[in-house]
PDB file of C-alpha atoms in Angstrom:
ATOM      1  CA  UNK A  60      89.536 263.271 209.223  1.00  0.00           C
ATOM      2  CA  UNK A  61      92.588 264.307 211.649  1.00  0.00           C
ATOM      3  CA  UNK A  62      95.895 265.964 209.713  1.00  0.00           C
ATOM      4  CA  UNK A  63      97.727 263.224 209.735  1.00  0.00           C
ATOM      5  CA  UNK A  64      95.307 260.732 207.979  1.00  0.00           C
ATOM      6  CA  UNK A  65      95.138 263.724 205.264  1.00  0.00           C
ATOM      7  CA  UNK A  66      98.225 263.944 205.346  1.00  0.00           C
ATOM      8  CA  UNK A  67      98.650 260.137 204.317  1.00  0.00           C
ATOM      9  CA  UNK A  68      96.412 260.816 201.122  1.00  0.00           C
ATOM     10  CA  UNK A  69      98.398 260.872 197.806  1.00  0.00           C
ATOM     11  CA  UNK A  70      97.928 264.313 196.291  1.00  0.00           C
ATOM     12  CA  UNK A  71      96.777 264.300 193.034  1.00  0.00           C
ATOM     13  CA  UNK A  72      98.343 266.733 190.128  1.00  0.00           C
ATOM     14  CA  UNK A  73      95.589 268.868 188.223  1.00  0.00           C
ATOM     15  CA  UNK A  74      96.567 269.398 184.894  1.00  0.00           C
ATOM     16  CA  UNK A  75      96.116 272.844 183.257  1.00  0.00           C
ATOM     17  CA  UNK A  76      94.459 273.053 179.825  1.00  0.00           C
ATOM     18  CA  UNK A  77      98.157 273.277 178.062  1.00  0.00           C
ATOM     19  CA  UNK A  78      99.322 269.885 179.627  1.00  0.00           C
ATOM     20  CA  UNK A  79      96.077 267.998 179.294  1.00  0.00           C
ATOM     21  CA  UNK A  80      96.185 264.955 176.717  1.00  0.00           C
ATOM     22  CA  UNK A  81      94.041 265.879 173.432  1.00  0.00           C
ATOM     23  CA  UNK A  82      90.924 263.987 173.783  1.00  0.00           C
ATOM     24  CA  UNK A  83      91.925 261.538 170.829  1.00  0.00           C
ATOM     25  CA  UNK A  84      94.543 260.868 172.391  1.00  0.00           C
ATOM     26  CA  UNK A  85      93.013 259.993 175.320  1.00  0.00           C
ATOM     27  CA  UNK A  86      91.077 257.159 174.422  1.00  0.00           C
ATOM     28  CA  UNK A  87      93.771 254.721 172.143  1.00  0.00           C
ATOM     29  CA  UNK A  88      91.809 251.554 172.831  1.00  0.00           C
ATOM     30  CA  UNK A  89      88.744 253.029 170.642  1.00  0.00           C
ATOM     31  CA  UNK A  90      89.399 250.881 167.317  1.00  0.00           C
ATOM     32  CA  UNK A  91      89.850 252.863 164.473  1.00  0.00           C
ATOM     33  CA  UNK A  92      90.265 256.587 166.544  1.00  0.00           C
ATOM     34  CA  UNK A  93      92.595 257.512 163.786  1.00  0.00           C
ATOM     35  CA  UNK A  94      90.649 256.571 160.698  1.00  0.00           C
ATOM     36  CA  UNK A  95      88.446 259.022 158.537  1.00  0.00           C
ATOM     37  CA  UNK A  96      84.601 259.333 160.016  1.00  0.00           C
ATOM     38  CA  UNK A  97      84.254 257.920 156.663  1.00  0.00           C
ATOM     39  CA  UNK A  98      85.802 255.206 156.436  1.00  0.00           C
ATOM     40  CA  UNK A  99      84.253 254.292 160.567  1.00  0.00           C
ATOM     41  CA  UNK A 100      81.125 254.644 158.814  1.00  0.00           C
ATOM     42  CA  UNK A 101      81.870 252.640 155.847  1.00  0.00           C
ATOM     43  CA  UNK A 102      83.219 250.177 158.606  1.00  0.00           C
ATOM     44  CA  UNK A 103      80.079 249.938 161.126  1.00  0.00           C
ATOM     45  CA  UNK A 104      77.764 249.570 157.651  1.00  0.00           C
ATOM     46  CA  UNK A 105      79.703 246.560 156.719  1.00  0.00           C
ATOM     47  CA  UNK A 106      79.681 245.334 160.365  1.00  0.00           C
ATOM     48  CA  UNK A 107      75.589 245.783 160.309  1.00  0.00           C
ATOM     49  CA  UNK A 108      75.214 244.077 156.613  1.00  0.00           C
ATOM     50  CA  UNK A 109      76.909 241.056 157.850  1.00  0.00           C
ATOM     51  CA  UNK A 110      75.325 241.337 160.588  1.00  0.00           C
ATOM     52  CA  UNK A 111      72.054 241.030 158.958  1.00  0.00           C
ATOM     53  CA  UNK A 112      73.343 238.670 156.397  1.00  0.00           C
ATOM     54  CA  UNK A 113      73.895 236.021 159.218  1.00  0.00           C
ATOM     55  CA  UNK A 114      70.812 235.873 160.905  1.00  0.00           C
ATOM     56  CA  UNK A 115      68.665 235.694 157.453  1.00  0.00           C
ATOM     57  CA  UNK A 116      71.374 233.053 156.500  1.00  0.00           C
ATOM     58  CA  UNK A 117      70.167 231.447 159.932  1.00  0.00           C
ATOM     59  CA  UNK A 118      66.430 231.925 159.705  1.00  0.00           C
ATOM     60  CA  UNK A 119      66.226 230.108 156.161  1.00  0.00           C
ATOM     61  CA  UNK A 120      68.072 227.743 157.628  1.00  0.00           C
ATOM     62  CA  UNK A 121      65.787 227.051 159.947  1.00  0.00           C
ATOM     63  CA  UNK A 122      62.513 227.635 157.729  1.00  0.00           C
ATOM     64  CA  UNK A 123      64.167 224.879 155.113  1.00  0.00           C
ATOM     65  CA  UNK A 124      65.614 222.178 158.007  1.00  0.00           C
ATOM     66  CA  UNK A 125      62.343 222.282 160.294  1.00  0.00           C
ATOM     67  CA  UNK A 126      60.066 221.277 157.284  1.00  0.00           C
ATOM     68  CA  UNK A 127      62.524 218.521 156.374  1.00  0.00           C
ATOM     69  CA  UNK A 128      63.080 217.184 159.841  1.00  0.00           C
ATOM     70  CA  UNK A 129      59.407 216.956 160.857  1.00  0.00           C
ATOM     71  CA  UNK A 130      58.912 215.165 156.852  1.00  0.00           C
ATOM     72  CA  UNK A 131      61.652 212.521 158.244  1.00  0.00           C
ATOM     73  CA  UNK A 132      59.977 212.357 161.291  1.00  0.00           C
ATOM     74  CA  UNK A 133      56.390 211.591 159.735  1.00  0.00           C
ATOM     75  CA  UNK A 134      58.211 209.035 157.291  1.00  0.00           C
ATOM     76  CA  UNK A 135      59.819 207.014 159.924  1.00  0.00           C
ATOM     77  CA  UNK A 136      56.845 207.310 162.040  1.00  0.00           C
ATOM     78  CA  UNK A 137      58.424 209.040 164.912  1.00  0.00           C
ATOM     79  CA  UNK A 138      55.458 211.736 165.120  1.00  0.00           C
ATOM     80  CA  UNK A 139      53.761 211.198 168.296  1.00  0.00           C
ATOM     81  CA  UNK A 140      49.848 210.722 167.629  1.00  0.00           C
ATOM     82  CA  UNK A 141      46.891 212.366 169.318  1.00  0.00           C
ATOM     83  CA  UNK A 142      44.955 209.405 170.060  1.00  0.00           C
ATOM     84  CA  UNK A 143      48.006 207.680 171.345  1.00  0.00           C
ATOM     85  CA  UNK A 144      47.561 209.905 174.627  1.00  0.00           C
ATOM     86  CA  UNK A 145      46.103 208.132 177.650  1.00  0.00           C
ATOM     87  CA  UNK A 146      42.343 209.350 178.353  1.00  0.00           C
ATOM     88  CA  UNK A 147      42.045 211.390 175.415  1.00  0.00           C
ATOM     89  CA  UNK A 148      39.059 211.040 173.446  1.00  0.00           C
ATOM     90  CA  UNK A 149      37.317 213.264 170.507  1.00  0.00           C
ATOM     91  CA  UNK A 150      35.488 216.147 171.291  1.00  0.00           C
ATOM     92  CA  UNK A 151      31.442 215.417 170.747  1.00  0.00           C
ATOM     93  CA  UNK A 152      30.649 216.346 167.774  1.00  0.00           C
TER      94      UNK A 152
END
């Protein structure tokens, strides 16, 4: 680099120890920075019991609807049947 393109740089401050932000205060967007590492932790349990909550809320959801819908299915006569498959014949026995 020539002197003149260096000289074209901004210059950048450096901060002694005194002036430098705390390192709290540095990071405001963290949510709940300022709260008791209690109460965080109270906070992320919560978060991971509902967490948890949901998705067994979704499985038996799942394991009671699937049963139910194929049961419809059977009664209405939707179900596809084996034999109905062109070419497809028993296995000798």
């Amino acid at each position: 680099m020539t002197m003149s393109a260096l000289a074209l740089m901004p210059r950048r401050t450096v901060l002694s120890s005194e002036e430098a932000p705390a390192r709290g205060a540095s990071l405001p967007h963290l949510a709940g920075a300022s709260l008791p590492p209690s109460v965080r932790t109270a906070g992320a349990l919560a978060l991971l019991l509902l967490a948890v909550a949901v998705t067994g809320l979704i499985l038996v959801a799942f394991a009671v609807a699937m049963p139910v819908l194929l049961l419809l299915a059977a009664v209405s006569g939707r179900l596809p049947r084996r034999a109905a498959r062109p070419g497809w014949r028993p296995a000798p026995a």
